[in-house]
Coordinates of C-alpha atoms in Angstrom, one line a residue:
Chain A
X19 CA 54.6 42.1 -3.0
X20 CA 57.2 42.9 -0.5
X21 CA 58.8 45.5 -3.2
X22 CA 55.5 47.7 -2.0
X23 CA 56.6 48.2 1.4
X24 CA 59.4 50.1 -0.1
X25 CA 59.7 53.0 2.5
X26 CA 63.3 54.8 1.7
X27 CA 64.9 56.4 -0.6
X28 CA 68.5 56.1 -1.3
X29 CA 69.6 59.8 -1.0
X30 CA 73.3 60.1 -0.5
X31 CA 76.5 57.5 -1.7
X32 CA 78.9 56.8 0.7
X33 CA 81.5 59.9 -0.4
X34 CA 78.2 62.2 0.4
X35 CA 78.2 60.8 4.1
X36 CA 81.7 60.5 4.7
X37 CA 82.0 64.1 3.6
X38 CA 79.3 65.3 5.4
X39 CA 80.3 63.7 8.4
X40 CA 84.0 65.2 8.2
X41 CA 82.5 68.2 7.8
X42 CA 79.9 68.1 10.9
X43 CA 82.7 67.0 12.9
X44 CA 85.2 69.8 12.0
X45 CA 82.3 72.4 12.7
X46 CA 80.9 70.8 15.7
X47 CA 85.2 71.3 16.9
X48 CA 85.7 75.0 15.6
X49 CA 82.5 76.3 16.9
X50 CA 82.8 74.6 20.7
X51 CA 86.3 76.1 20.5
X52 CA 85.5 79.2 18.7
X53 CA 82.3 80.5 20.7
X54 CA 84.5 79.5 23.8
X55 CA 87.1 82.2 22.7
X56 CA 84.9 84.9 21.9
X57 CA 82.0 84.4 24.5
X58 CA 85.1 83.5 27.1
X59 CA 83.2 85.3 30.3
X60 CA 80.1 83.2 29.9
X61 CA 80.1 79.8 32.7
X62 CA 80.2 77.0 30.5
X63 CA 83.0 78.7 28.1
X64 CA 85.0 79.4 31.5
X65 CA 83.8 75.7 32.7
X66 CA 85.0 74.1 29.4
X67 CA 88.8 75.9 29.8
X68 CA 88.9 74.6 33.2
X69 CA 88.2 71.4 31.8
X70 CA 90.5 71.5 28.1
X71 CA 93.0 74.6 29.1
X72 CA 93.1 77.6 26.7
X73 CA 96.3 76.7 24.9
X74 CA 94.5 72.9 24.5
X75 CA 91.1 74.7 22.9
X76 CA 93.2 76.7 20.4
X77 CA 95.0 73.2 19.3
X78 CA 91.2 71.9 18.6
X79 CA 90.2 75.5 16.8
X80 CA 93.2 74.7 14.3
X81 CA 92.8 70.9 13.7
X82 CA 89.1 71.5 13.1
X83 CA 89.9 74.4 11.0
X84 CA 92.6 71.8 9.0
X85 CA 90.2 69.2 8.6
X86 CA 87.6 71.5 7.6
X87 CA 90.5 72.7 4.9
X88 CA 90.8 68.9 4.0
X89 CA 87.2 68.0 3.4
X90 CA 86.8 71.1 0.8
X91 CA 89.9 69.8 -0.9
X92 CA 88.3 66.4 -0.8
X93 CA 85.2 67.8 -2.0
X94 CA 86.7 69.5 -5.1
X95 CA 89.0 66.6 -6.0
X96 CA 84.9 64.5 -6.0
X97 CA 83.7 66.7 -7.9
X98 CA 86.5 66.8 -10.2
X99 CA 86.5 63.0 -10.6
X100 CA 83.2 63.0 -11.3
X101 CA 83.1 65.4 -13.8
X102 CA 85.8 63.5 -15.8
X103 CA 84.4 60.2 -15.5
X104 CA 81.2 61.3 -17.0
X105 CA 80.1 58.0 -17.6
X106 CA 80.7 55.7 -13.9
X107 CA 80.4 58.7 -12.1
X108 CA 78.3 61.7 -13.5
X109 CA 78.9 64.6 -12.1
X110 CA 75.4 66.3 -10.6
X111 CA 74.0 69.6 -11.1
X112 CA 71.3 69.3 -9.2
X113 CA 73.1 72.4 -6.7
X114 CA 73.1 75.0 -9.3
X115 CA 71.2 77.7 -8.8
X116 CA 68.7 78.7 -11.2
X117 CA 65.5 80.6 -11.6
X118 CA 63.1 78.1 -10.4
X119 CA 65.2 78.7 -7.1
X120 CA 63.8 82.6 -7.4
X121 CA 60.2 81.5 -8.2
X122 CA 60.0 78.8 -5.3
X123 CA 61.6 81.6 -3.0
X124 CA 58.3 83.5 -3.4
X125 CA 56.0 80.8 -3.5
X126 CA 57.3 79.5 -0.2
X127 CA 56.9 83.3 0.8
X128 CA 53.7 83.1 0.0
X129 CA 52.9 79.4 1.5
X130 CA 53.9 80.8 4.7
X131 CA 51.9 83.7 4.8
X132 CA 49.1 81.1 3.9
X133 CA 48.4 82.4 0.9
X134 CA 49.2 79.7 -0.5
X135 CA 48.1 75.9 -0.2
X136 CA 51.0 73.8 -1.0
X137 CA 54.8 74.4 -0.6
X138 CA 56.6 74.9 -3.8
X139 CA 57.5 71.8 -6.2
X140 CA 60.6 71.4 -5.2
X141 CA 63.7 69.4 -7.0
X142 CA 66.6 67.3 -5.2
X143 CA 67.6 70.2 -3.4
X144 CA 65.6 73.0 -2.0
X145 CA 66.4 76.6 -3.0
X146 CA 66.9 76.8 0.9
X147 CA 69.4 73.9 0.9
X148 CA 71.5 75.4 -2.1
X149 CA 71.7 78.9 -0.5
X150 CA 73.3 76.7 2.5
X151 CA 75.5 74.8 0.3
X152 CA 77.0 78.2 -1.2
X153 CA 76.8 79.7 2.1
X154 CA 79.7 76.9 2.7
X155 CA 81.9 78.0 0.4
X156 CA 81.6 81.9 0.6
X157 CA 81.8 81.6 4.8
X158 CA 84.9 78.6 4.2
X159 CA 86.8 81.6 1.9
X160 CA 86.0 84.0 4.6
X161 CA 86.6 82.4 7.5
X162 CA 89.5 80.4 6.4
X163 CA 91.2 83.8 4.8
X164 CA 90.7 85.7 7.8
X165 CA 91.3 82.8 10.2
X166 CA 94.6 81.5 8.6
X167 CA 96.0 85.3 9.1
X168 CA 95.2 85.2 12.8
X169 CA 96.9 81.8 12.9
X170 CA 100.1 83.2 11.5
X171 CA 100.1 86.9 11.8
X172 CA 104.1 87.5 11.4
X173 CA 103.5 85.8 7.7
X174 CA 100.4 87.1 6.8
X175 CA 102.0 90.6 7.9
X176 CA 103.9 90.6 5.1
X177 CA 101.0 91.1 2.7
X178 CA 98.7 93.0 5.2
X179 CA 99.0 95.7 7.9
X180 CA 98.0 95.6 11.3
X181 CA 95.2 97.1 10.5
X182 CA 94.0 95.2 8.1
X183 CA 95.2 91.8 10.8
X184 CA 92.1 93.7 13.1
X185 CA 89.2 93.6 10.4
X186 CA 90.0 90.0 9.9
X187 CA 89.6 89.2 13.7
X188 CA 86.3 91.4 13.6
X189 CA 85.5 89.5 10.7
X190 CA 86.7 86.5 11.8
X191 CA 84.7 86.5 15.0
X192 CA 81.0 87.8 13.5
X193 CA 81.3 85.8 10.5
X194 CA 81.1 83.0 13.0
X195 CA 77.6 84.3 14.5
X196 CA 76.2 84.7 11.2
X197 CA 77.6 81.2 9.9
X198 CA 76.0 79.7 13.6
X199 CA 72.4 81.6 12.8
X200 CA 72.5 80.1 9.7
X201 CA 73.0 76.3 11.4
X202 CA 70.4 76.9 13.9
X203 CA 68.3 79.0 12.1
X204 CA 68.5 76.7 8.6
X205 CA 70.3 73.2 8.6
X206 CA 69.7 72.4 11.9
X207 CA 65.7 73.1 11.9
X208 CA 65.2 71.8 8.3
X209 CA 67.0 68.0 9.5
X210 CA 66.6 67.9 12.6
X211 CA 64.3 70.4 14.5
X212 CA 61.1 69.9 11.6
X213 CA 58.8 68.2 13.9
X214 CA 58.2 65.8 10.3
X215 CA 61.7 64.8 11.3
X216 CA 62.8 65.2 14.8
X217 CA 65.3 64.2 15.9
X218 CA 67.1 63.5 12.9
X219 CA 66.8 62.9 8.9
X220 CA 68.7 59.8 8.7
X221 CA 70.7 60.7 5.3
X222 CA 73.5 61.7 7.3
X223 CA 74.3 58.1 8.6
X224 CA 72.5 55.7 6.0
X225 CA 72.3 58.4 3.2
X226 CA 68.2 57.0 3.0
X227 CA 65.4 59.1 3.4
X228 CA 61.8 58.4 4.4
X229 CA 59.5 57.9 1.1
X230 CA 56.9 60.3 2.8
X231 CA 59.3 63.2 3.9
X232 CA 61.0 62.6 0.2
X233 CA 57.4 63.1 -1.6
X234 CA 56.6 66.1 0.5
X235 CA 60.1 68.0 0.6
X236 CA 61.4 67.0 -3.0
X237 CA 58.1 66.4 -4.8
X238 CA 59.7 67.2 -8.7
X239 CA 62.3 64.8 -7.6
X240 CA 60.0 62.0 -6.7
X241 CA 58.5 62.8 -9.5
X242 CA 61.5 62.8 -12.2
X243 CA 63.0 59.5 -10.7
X244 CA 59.6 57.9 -11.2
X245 CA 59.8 59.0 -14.5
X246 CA 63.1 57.4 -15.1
X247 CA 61.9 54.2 -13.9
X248 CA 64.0 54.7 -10.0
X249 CA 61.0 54.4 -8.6
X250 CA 58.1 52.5 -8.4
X251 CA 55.4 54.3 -8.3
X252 CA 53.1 51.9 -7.2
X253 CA 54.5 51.2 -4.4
X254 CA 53.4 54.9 -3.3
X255 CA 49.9 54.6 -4.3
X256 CA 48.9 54.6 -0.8
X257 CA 51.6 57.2 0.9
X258 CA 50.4 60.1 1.0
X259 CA 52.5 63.6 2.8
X260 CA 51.8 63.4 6.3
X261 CA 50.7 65.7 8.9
X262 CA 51.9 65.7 12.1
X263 CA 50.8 63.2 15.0
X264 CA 49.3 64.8 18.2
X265 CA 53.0 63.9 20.0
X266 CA 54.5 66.1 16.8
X267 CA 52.1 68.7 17.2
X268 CA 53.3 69.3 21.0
X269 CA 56.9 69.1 19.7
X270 CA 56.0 71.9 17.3
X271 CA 54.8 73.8 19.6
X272 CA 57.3 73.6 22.0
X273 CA 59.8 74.7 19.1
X274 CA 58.2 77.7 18.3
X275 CA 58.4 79.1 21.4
X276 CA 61.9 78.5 21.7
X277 CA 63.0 79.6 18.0
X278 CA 60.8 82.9 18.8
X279 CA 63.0 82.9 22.1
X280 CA 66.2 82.8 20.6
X281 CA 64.7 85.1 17.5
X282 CA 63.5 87.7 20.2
X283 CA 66.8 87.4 22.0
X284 CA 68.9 87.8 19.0
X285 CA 66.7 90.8 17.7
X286 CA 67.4 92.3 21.4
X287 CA 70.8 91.9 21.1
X288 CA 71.8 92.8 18.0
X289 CA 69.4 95.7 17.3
X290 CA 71.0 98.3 19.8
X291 CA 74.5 97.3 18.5
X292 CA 73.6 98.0 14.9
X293 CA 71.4 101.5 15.4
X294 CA 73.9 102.4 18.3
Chain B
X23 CA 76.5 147.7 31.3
X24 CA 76.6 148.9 35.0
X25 CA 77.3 144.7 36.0
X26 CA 80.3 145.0 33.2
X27 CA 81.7 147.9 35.2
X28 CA 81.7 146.4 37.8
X29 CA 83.3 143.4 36.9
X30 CA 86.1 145.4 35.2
X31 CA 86.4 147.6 38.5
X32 CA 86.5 144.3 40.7
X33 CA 88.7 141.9 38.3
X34 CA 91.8 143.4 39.8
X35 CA 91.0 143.4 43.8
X36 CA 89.9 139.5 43.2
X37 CA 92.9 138.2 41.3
X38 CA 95.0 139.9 43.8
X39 CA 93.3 138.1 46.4
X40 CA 93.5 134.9 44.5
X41 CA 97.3 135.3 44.4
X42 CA 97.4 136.1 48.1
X43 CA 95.6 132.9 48.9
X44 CA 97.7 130.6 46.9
X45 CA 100.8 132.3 48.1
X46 CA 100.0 132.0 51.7
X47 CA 98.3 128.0 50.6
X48 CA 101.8 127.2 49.3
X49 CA 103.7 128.2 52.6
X50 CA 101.6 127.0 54.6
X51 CA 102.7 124.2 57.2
X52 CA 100.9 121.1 55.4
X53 CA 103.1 122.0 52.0
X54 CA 106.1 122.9 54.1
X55 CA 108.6 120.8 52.4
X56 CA 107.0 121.2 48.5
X57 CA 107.7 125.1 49.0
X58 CA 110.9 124.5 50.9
X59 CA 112.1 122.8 47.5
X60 CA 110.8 125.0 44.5
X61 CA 112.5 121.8 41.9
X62 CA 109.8 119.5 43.8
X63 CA 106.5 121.3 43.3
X64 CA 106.1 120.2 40.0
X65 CA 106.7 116.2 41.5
X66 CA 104.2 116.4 44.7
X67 CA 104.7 112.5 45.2
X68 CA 108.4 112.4 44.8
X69 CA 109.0 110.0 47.3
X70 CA 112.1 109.7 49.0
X71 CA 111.5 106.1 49.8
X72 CA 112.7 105.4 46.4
X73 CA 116.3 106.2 47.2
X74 CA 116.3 103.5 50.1
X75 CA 115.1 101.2 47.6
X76 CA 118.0 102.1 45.3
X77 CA 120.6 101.5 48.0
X78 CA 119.8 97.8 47.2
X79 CA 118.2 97.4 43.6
X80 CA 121.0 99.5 41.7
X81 CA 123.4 97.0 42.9
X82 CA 124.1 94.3 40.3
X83 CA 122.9 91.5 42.4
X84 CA 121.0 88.3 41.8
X85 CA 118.4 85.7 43.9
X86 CA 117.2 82.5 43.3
X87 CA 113.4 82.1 43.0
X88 CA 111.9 79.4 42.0
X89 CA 115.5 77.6 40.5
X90 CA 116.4 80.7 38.6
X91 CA 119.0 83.2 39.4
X92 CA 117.2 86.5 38.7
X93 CA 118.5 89.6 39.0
X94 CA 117.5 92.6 41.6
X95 CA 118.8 95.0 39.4
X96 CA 117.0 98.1 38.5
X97 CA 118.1 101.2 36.6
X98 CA 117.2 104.0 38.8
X99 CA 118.4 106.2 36.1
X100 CA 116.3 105.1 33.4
X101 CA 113.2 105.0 35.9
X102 CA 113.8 108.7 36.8
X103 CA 113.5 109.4 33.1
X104 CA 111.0 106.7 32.7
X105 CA 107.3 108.6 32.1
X106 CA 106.2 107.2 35.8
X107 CA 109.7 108.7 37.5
X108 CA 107.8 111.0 39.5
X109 CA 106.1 107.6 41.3
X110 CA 107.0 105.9 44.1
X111 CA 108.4 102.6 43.9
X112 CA 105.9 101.4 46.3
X113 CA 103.4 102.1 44.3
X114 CA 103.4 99.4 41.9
X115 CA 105.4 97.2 44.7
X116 CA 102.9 97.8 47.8
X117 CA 104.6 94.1 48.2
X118 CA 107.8 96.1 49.4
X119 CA 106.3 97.2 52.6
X120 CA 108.2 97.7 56.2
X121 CA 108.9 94.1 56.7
X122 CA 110.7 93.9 53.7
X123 CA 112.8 97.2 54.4
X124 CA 114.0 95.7 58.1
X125 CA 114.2 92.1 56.3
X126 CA 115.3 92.0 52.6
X127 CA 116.1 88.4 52.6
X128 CA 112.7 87.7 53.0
X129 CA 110.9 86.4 50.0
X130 CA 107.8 88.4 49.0
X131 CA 106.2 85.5 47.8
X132 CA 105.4 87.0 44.3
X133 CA 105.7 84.5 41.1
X134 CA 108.5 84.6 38.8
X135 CA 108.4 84.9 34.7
X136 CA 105.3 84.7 32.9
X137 CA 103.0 84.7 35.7
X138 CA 104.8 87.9 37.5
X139 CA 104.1 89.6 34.0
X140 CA 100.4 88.8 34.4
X141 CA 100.4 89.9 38.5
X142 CA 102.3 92.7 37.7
X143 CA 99.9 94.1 34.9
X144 CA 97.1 94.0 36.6
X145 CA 98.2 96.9 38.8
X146 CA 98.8 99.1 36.0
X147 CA 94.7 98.7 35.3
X148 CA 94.2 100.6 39.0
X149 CA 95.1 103.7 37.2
X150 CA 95.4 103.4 33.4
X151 CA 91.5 102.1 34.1
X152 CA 89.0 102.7 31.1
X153 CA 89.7 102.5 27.5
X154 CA 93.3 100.8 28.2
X155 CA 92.0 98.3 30.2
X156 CA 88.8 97.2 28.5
X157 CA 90.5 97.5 24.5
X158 CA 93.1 94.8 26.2
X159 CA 90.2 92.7 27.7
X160 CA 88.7 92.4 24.4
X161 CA 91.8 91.9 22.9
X162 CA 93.3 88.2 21.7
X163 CA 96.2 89.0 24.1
X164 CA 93.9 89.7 26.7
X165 CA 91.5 86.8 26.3
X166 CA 94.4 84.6 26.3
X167 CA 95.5 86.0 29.3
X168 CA 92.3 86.5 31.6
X169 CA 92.0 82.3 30.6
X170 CA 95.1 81.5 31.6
X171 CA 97.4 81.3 28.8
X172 CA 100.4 83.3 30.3
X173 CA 102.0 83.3 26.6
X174 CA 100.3 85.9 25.4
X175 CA 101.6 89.6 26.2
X176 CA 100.3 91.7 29.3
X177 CA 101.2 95.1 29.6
X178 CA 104.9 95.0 30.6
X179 CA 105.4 92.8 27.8
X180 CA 104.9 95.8 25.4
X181 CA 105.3 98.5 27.5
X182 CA 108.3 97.6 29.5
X183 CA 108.8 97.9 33.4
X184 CA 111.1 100.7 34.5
X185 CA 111.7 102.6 31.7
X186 CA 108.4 102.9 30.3
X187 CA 108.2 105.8 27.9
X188 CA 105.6 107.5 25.9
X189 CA 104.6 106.0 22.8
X190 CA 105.4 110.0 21.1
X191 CA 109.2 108.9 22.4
X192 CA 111.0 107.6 20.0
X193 CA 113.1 105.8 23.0
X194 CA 109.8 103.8 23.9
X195 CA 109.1 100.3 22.9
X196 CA 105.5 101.2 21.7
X197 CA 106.7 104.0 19.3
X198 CA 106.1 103.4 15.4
X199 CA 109.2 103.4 14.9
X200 CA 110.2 100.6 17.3
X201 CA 107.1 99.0 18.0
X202 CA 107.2 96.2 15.3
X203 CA 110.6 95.0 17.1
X204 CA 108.3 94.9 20.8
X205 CA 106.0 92.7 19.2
X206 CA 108.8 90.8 17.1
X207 CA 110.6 89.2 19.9
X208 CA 112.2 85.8 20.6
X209 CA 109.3 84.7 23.0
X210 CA 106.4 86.6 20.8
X211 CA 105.5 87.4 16.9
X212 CA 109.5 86.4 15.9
X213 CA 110.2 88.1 12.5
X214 CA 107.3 90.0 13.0
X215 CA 107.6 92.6 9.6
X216 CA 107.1 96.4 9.9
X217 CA 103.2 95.7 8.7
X218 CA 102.5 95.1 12.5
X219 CA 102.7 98.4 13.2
X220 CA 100.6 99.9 10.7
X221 CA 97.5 100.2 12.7
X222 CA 95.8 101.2 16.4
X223 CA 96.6 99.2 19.2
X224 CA 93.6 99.2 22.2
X225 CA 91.1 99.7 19.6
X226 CA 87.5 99.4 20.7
X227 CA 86.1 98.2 17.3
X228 CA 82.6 99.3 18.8
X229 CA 83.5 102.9 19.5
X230 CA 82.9 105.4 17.2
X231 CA 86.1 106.6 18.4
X232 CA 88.4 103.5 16.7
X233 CA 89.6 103.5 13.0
X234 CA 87.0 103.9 10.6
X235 CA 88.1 101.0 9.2
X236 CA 87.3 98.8 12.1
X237 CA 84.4 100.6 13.2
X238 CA 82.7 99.7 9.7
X239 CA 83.8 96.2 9.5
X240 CA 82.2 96.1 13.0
X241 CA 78.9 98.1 12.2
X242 CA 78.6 96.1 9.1
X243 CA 78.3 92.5 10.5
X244 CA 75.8 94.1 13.5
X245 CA 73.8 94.6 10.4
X246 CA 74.4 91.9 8.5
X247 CA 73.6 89.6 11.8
X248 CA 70.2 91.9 12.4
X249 CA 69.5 91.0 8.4
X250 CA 69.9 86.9 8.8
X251 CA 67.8 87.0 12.3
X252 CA 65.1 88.8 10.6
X253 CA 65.3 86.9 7.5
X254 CA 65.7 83.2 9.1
X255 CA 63.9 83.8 12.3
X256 CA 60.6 84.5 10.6
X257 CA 60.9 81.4 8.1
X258 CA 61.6 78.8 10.9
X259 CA 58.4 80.3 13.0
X260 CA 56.1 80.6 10.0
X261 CA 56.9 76.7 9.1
X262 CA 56.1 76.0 12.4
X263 CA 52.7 77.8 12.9
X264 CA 52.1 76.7 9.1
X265 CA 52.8 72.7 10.6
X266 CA 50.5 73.7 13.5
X267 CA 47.8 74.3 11.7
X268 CA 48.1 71.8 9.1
X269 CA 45.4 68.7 9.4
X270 CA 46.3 65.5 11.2
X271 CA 48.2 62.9 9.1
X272 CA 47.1 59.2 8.9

């Protein structure tokens, strides 16, 4: 009966990790570089020029930028392949939008409010993790529009004014919070900060996910591939969603103090500079 | 009425007296030499130090610093005409002092190339303070620079040295006309088109006072960040009290 103790769930391929770990890597590089340039007075941005130079940390700010350019190209020529060899390699769907994204927008509304019991019935991806994957793309157009004009001003000069050249650094440079709000705020508390997961999901690395976390956060998944015979559902008779342990429970507390810190802080911030 | 009068009947007397004052101020022994030249009293700090500077820097001469023959030259000329002509050399070179009047050969121990750009700008910040100083601070130029990347322009770079003019000059090097050749340089933005100088330079994007343009861009994304705070903050915290609360697992 060893089949039972069947405990993951293969989530991602190989081309999912590799291009999710391309990806990490060129963010992890142009936001140390790019926080470093526009919060340059604070210690450990002046610390990390001592260290690097500011010529060297502009060098890293392009090359992550280039790589970043090279994973959506690589990305687009995956999905591409897959599309056309519908049989080997089906292409998925499962990141389109679609109303049942809108519906389990308001019932998770609503679970949080406790209004309501359970979370939504979600599918293989989350409306929260498709609003992440688009924000990709729309802050990858943005960012790498604006940030390839500040890269080569006398060309992009041609086509745009110096004023213009301005709004794209001022772009360029809030885009960046927003995009970094939205990696604390969402990617990094759904995989690694959720005390169910702490410290980390490990999709990213072995592209498997824990049976219990899969039946809780994907339930219409679980329940489609069990339908298609992926899964055995027997071997889940007994697993049930978890709670959290007491260590969990400590961990979760501790996090909500500091995401209400950095909320509070951010709302301090930022609410001055917008009614100002 | 009777205070209007009197103000009418005493407007006269006073501005007399006024006039008496200033005329007696001006030849006064503390403004003896200003009133004994009329052509200086619009030029109080006209210093005749400059002139004993001159007596060496107009010469076409040239020392080596560091390796490199650089030249002592200035255009006193051009300076005169130059929008700070009125100022002392010594202002901007307090480096120049008595020692190096009875010894010229005397190095003053002041960098050469980029980093004399940089040393040299940030003297022009003691009295072109405020919005100058802190639109370059925020500036990529200035970012660059206050990190150590000397590359990047300080003020000399566009303004010039001795013959800085104002940017309503067509003569200057910040003027519209001439300004996308300043920043279109060998050693800057090479080719840089006309484009560059479509626009505001030390804009405070912040301040109602810049562009429109900018100031919108800029009040937009204060917005748009106070919109994702409000909207993810709350999620992450409600998961977490919602967790919290939840029973024990198995």
């Amino acid at each position: 009966m060893k089949k039972h103790k069947q405990t993951f769930v293969q989530r991602w391929n190989l081309q999912h990790r590799l291009q999710h770990g391309a990806l990490a890597l060129s963010m992890i590089g142009l936001i140390v570089s790019g926080l470093a340039i526009k919060y340059h007075q604070a210690g450990w941005a002046q610390g990390w020029f001592k260290m690097v130079g500011f010529h060297n940390n502009l060098i890293l700010h392009k090359c992550s930028a280039s790589l970043l350019v090279f994973v959506s190209v690589w990305h687009v020529a995956y999905l591409l392949v897959s599309w056309m060899k519908e049989r080997s390699h089906p292409l998925s769907w499962a990141m389109m939008p679609n109303l049942d994204d809108v519906k389990h927008a308001g019932q998770h509304m609503a679970y949080l409010l406790n209004l309501r019991k359970e979370p939504p019935n979600y599918g293989r991806y989350t409306y929260l993790e498709k609003f992440e994957y688009l924000s990709i793309i729309w802050g990858m157009v943005v960012m790498g529009m604006t940030g390839f004009s500040l890269w080569l001003p006398e060309t992009m000069g041609n086509f745009f004014t110096r004023e213009i050249l301005d709004m794209f650094r001022i772009i360029h440079g809030n885009e960046a919070v927003v995009a970094c709000i939205a990696l604390l705020y969402g990617h990094f508390f759904s995989v690694h900060f959720n005390p169910a997961v702490f410290p980390s999901s490990p999709v990213w690395y072995n592209g498997k996910i824990p049976l219990e976390h899969f039946m809780e956060e994907h339930p219409a998944e679980y329940q489609r591939m069990v339908e298609a015979g992926q899964l055995d559902a027997t071997a889940m008779a007994g697993a049930q969603p978890h709670g959290l342990s007491p260590a969990r429970k400590v961990l979760a507390f501790v996090e909500l103090i500091i995401y209400s810190a950095i909320f509070y802080w951010l709302l301090i911030s930022y609410l001055p500079k917008a009614l100002a | 009425m009777n205070l209007a009068r009197w103000i009418r009947a005493a407007a006269l007397p006073i501005l007399g007296g006024l006039l008496l004052a200033g005329g007696l101020m001006l030849t006064s022994p503390g403004t003896a030499s200003a009133a004994s030249n009329a052509s200086q009293l619009a030029v109080p700090s006209e210093p005749d130090g400059n002139k004993a500077c001159l007596e060496c820097h107009s010469k076409n001469e040239t020392m080596n610093r560091d390796g490199k023959e650089i030249s002592i030259h200035v255009n006193g000329a051009e300076y005169a005409e130059s929008v700070h002509g009125i100022i002392s050399c010594v202002r901007c070179h307090a480096e120049a002092g008595p020692e190096h009047a009875a010894d010229p050969n005397k190095p003053l121990n002041l960098p050469t190339g980029r980093e004399l750009a940089v040393l040299k700008s940030q003297g022009c910040v003691k009295c072109h303070a405020g919005p100058y100083e802190e639109s370059y601070n925020l500036s990529f130029h200035g970012v660059a620079v206050a990190n150590g990347d000397n590359r990047a322009a300080t003020c000399v770079d566009c303004h010039g040295v001795h013959n800085i003019l104002p940017s309503r000059n067509t003569a200057s090097a910040v003027s519209p006309e001439n300004l996308a050749g300043t920043c279109g340089t060998a050693e800057c933005h090479q080719g840089a088109p006309e484009n560059f100088a479509k626009g505001k330079e030390h804009v405070i994007a912040s301040e109602k006072s810049a562009p429109a343009s900018l100031h919108l861009v800029y009040k937009f994304f204060m917005i748009l960040i106070l919109f994702d705070t409000m909207k993810d903050g709350p999620i992450v915290m409600f998961e977490l009290l919602r967790r919290l609360q939840a029973g024990r697992g198995h």
